[in-house]
Amino acid sequence: MPTAALDRTLVCDLPLFEQMDDLAIDHVLSQATSQRFGMDDVVFEQGATADRFFILLHGRLRVTQVTPEGQQVVVRIVNPGDLFGIAKALQRSDYPGTATAVMESVALVWPTSAWSGIVHQHPAFAANAMQVIGGRLQEAQSRILEISTEIVERRVGHAVLRLANQSGYPEEGGIRIDFPISKQDIAEMTGTTLHTVSRILTAWEEAGLVSGGRQKLLVKNPHRLLLIADGLEPALAK
Amino acid sequence: MPTAALDRTLVCDLPLFEQMDDLAIDHVLSQATSQRFGMDDVVFEQGATADRFFILLHGRLRVTQVTPEGQQVVVRIVNPGDLFGIAKALQRSDYPGTATAVMESVALVWPTSAWSGIVHQHPAFAANAMQVIGGRLQEAQSRILEISTEIVERRVGHAVLRLANQSGYPEEGGIRIDFPISKQDIAEMTGTTLHTVSRILTAWEEAGLVSGGRQKLLVKNPHRLLLIADGLEPALAK
DNA sequence: CAGCGTCCTTGTTCTCGCGCAAAGAACAGC
DNA sequence: GCTGTTCTTTGCGCGAGAACAAGGACGCTG
């Protein structure tokens, strides 16, 4: 159910549309529709033909991958303003992961077939998209560095801080991760198990660093958490 | 020592220059010089200002990152035809890693300042570069998947197979990794230790899957190695 | 408010692979 | 050929964290 017309003001502040004139933005937008996703709705599924790409306007998504053996990992969290589902730019015809809404969300949708045209007709967009993908590569590489060199507690620290930075909003007493996230999710982001994450967060909670609840997380002391994540302060767990 | 003039035939077959007309290629090339690097020469260093970017014409490079604690990991191997040192596309002003020649190498060199101009003036180049970076993101993400879900032996298997695919050439009896690579390097590619890699390769050697030597590696049975890497056949080590 | 499903905690056991140590090969230079 | 350096092999003990196991708490539904 496409909206009648998409307004340029929806997107013109996004880094993705920087340096583009109104006419160009309108042209790109004219090929899009918008779509709503409810909690737990699947936006696209791993292995399915990548026939659409998206920009998230509102809400949050979790992108996961499963191994042939059924092990799951969380690839990333999609925040408002993020481009996602761009299999075309990754040289693939299918989606490498599954995207699920973790809260009510709204996204702009393009057919994948529009990608090439947009990239070739709007060099500024291509340059911006490259920046975005580059930033993602950056992040993927620092995750590799973390997973291969750091002990679990520090990895969890980095993951929590990243969540706070990208998806947190300030609240009295700390930074609230403003969407439902389970310990299982955090485990899948850090390559460990639910059990270990639970133990670590319990230890942190006792030290007053964070405060949790069922699918809730409040970072109370990001500074000390950063020290732990960077190995400048000894681990607390067990 | 720049060569007098760079010939278009050096690069016109690279995927990076696909769909570009001769004039455009000449224009891009006119801003480049070429440079030779001897074994163990450092092309650029982690943290240094990213004032140049490169395309490797001949040879191999190893790109590494070190953590603040001095732990090292191998980010990737650069093969002929690869673009590297493009910090600009990753939204950085410094190099995130160190590139070292592992054999005699030759690269084309551009000043980083030329990047923006090239990307904006040649949409086809921008699109190709995006593909390249996308492919790299792809690879980074599958490494994350591997590191977080697979046991060491399988990770080493994947790493060796990737080397064979990207940097191997057929020889009687198997696929030769055609540059000097140490067990330490493999350990740093898979997030493990030199010792563990040595044990695993010894076990494989006894089973006739590979055949090694000082900084040498020959993959004799890629099929069975793939089965092990994919967990379809039980691990051999110890 | 009873009942059920999901998510979370906490204890115990077990194991992979890292840390440490030391000796053995291959190569480079003199 | 000798010697030093770098790369590699191999043995042993230990510890982080996974696997297994059993409850407990929260929130939704009827």
Coordinates of C-alpha atoms in Angstrom, one line a residue, chain A:
Chain A
M1 CA 0.0 0.0 0.0
P2 CA 2.1 2.9 -1.3
T3 CA 1.5 6.3 0.1
A4 CA 0.3 8.8 -2.5
A5 CA 3.5 10.7 -2.6
L6 CA 6.7 10.6 -0.5
D7 CA 7.9 13.8 0.8
R8 CA 11.5 14.9 0.3
T9 CA 11.8 16.1 3.9
L10 CA 11.5 12.4 5.0
V11 CA 15.0 11.7 3.8
C12 CA 16.8 14.9 2.9
D13 CA 18.7 15.1 6.2
L14 CA 20.1 11.5 5.9
P15 CA 23.8 11.3 5.1
L16 CA 22.8 9.1 2.2
F17 CA 21.3 12.0 0.4
E18 CA 23.9 14.6 1.2
Q19 CA 25.0 16.9 -1.6
M20 CA 22.1 15.8 -3.8
D21 CA 19.8 18.5 -5.2
D22 CA 16.0 18.4 -4.6
L23 CA 15.3 17.3 -8.1
A24 CA 17.6 14.3 -7.8
I25 CA 16.1 13.3 -4.5
D26 CA 12.6 13.5 -5.9
H27 CA 13.6 11.4 -8.8
V28 CA 15.0 8.7 -6.5
L29 CA 12.0 8.9 -4.2
S30 CA 9.6 8.6 -7.0
Q31 CA 10.6 5.0 -7.5
A32 CA 9.9 4.1 -3.9
T33 CA 7.0 3.1 -1.8
S34 CA 6.7 2.9 1.9
Q35 CA 5.8 -0.1 4.0
R36 CA 5.0 -0.7 7.6
F37 CA 6.2 -3.8 9.6
G38 CA 4.8 -5.0 12.9
M39 CA 6.8 -6.5 15.7
D40 CA 8.4 -9.8 14.6
D41 CA 7.5 -9.3 11.0
V42 CA 10.1 -10.7 8.6
V43 CA 11.2 -8.0 6.1
F44 CA 13.2 -10.5 4.0
E45 CA 14.6 -13.9 4.5
Q46 CA 18.0 -15.4 4.1
G47 CA 18.4 -17.1 0.7
A48 CA 15.4 -15.4 -0.9
T49 CA 15.8 -13.6 -4.2
A50 CA 16.8 -10.0 -3.4
D51 CA 14.1 -8.2 -5.3
R52 CA 13.9 -5.1 -3.0
F53 CA 16.1 -2.8 -1.1
F54 CA 15.2 -0.5 1.8
I55 CA 15.8 2.6 3.9
L56 CA 14.5 2.4 7.5
L57 CA 12.5 5.5 8.4
H58 CA 11.4 4.4 11.9
G59 CA 11.8 1.5 14.2
R60 CA 14.5 -1.2 14.4
L61 CA 15.4 -4.4 12.7
R62 CA 17.6 -7.3 13.6
V63 CA 19.6 -8.9 10.8
T64 CA 20.6 -12.5 11.5
Q65 CA 22.4 -15.3 9.6
V66 CA 22.1 -19.0 10.3
T67 CA 24.8 -21.5 9.6
P68 CA 24.0 -24.7 7.8
E69 CA 24.0 -26.4 11.2
G70 CA 21.4 -24.0 12.6
Q71 CA 23.7 -21.8 14.6
Q72 CA 22.5 -18.2 14.5
V73 CA 24.4 -14.9 14.7
V74 CA 23.2 -11.4 14.7
V75 CA 24.9 -9.5 11.9
R76 CA 23.7 -6.1 12.8
I77 CA 20.9 -3.9 14.1
V78 CA 19.3 -1.6 11.5
N79 CA 18.6 1.9 12.8
P80 CA 16.4 4.7 11.3
G81 CA 18.2 6.2 8.4
D82 CA 20.1 3.0 7.5
L83 CA 20.2 1.5 4.1
F84 CA 19.6 -2.3 4.1
G85 CA 18.9 -5.2 1.9
I86 CA 21.3 -4.0 -0.8
A87 CA 22.4 -7.4 -2.0
K88 CA 23.1 -5.9 -5.4
A89 CA 25.9 -3.8 -4.0
L90 CA 27.3 -6.9 -2.4
Q91 CA 27.4 -8.8 -5.7
R92 CA 24.7 -11.2 -4.7
S93 CA 21.3 -12.0 -6.1
D94 CA 19.9 -13.4 -2.8
Y95 CA 19.8 -11.9 0.7
P96 CA 22.6 -13.1 2.8
G97 CA 20.6 -12.8 6.1
T98 CA 17.1 -12.4 7.5
A99 CA 15.8 -9.1 8.7
T100 CA 13.2 -9.0 11.4
A101 CA 11.4 -6.0 12.9
V102 CA 12.0 -5.9 16.7
M103 CA 9.5 -3.1 17.0
E104 CA 6.9 -1.3 14.9
S105 CA 8.9 -0.1 11.9
V106 CA 8.4 1.9 8.6
A107 CA 10.7 1.6 5.6
L108 CA 11.0 3.0 2.1
V109 CA 11.1 0.2 -0.5
W110 CA 12.7 0.1 -3.9
P111 CA 12.7 -2.7 -6.4
T112 CA 16.3 -4.0 -6.7
S113 CA 16.1 -3.3 -10.5
A114 CA 16.1 0.4 -9.7
W115 CA 19.5 0.2 -8.0
S116 CA 21.8 0.3 -11.0
G117 CA 19.9 3.2 -12.6
I118 CA 20.1 5.2 -9.4
V119 CA 23.8 4.6 -8.9
H120 CA 24.7 5.4 -12.4
Q121 CA 22.4 8.5 -12.7
H122 CA 23.3 10.0 -9.4
P123 CA 27.1 9.9 -8.7
A124 CA 26.6 11.7 -5.4
F125 CA 24.3 8.9 -4.2
A126 CA 26.8 6.3 -5.4
A127 CA 29.5 8.1 -3.4
N128 CA 27.3 8.3 -0.3
A129 CA 26.3 4.7 -0.6
M130 CA 30.0 3.7 -0.9
Q131 CA 30.7 5.6 2.3
V132 CA 27.9 3.7 4.0
I133 CA 29.1 0.3 2.9
G134 CA 32.7 1.4 3.7
G135 CA 31.6 2.3 7.2
R136 CA 30.0 -1.1 7.5
L137 CA 33.1 -2.8 6.4
Q138 CA 35.0 -0.9 9.0
E139 CA 32.7 -2.1 11.7
A140 CA 32.8 -5.7 10.5
Q141 CA 36.6 -5.6 10.6
S142 CA 36.7 -4.3 14.1
R143 CA 34.3 -7.0 15.1
I144 CA 36.7 -9.5 13.6
L145 CA 39.5 -8.0 15.6
E146 CA 37.5 -8.1 18.8
I147 CA 36.3 -11.7 18.4
S148 CA 39.7 -13.0 17.6
T149 CA 41.7 -11.2 20.2
E150 CA 39.5 -10.4 23.2
I151 CA 38.1 -12.4 26.0
V152 CA 34.3 -12.8 26.2
E153 CA 33.6 -10.1 28.8
R154 CA 35.4 -7.4 26.8
R155 CA 33.5 -8.4 23.6
V156 CA 30.2 -8.1 25.4
G157 CA 31.3 -4.7 26.7
H158 CA 32.0 -3.5 23.1
A159 CA 28.7 -4.9 21.9
V160 CA 26.7 -3.2 24.6
L161 CA 28.5 0.1 24.1
R162 CA 27.9 -0.1 20.3
L163 CA 24.2 -0.7 21.0
A164 CA 24.2 2.3 23.4
N165 CA 25.8 4.5 20.8
Q166 CA 23.7 3.5 17.8
S167 CA 20.4 2.7 19.4
G168 CA 20.3 4.3 22.8
Y169 CA 18.7 7.4 24.1
P170 CA 19.6 9.2 27.3
E171 CA 17.3 8.7 30.3
E172 CA 17.8 9.7 33.9
G173 CA 20.4 7.4 35.3
G174 CA 21.9 6.3 32.0
I175 CA 21.5 5.3 28.4
R176 CA 18.5 3.2 27.6
I177 CA 18.7 0.7 24.7
D178 CA 15.4 1.6 23.3
F179 CA 14.2 -1.6 21.8
P180 CA 13.6 -5.1 23.2
I181 CA 16.8 -7.0 23.2
S182 CA 17.4 -10.4 24.9
K183 CA 20.5 -11.9 26.3
Q184 CA 20.3 -14.5 23.6
D185 CA 20.6 -11.6 21.1
I186 CA 23.7 -10.3 22.8
A187 CA 25.2 -13.7 22.9
E188 CA 24.6 -14.0 19.1
M189 CA 26.3 -10.7 18.5
T190 CA 29.4 -11.7 20.4
G191 CA 29.8 -15.3 19.5
T192 CA 29.1 -16.7 22.9
T193 CA 26.3 -18.3 24.8
L194 CA 23.2 -17.0 26.6
H195 CA 24.5 -18.4 29.8
T196 CA 27.8 -16.6 29.8
V197 CA 26.1 -13.3 28.9
S198 CA 23.8 -13.7 31.7
R199 CA 26.6 -14.2 34.2
I200 CA 28.5 -11.2 32.9
L201 CA 25.5 -8.9 33.0
T202 CA 24.7 -10.1 36.5
A203 CA 28.3 -9.2 37.6
W204 CA 28.0 -5.8 36.0
E205 CA 24.7 -5.2 37.6
E206 CA 26.1 -5.9 41.0
A207 CA 28.8 -3.4 40.3
G208 CA 26.2 -0.8 39.3
L209 CA 27.4 -0.5 35.7
V210 CA 24.2 -1.6 34.0
S211 CA 20.7 -2.4 35.0
G212 CA 18.7 -5.0 33.1
G213 CA 15.3 -6.7 33.0
R214 CA 13.5 -8.9 30.7
Q215 CA 14.6 -7.8 27.3
K216 CA 15.6 -4.4 28.7
L217 CA 18.9 -2.8 29.2
L218 CA 20.1 0.5 30.8
V219 CA 23.8 1.4 30.6
K220 CA 24.4 3.3 33.9
N221 CA 28.1 3.8 33.7
P222 CA 29.4 3.9 30.1
H223 CA 32.8 5.2 31.2
R224 CA 33.7 2.3 33.4
L225 CA 32.2 -0.1 30.9
L226 CA 34.5 1.3 28.2
L227 CA 37.5 0.8 30.5
I228 CA 36.5 -2.8 30.9
A229 CA 35.9 -3.2 27.1
D230 CA 39.3 -1.8 26.4
G231 CA 41.0 -4.0 28.9
L232 CA 42.1 -1.1 31.0
E233 CA 40.2 -2.3 34.0
P234 CA 40.1 -6.0 35.1
A235 CA 37.0 -8.1 34.2
L236 CA 34.4 -8.5 36.8
A237 CA 32.7 -11.8 36.0
K238 CA 33.0 -14.9 38.1

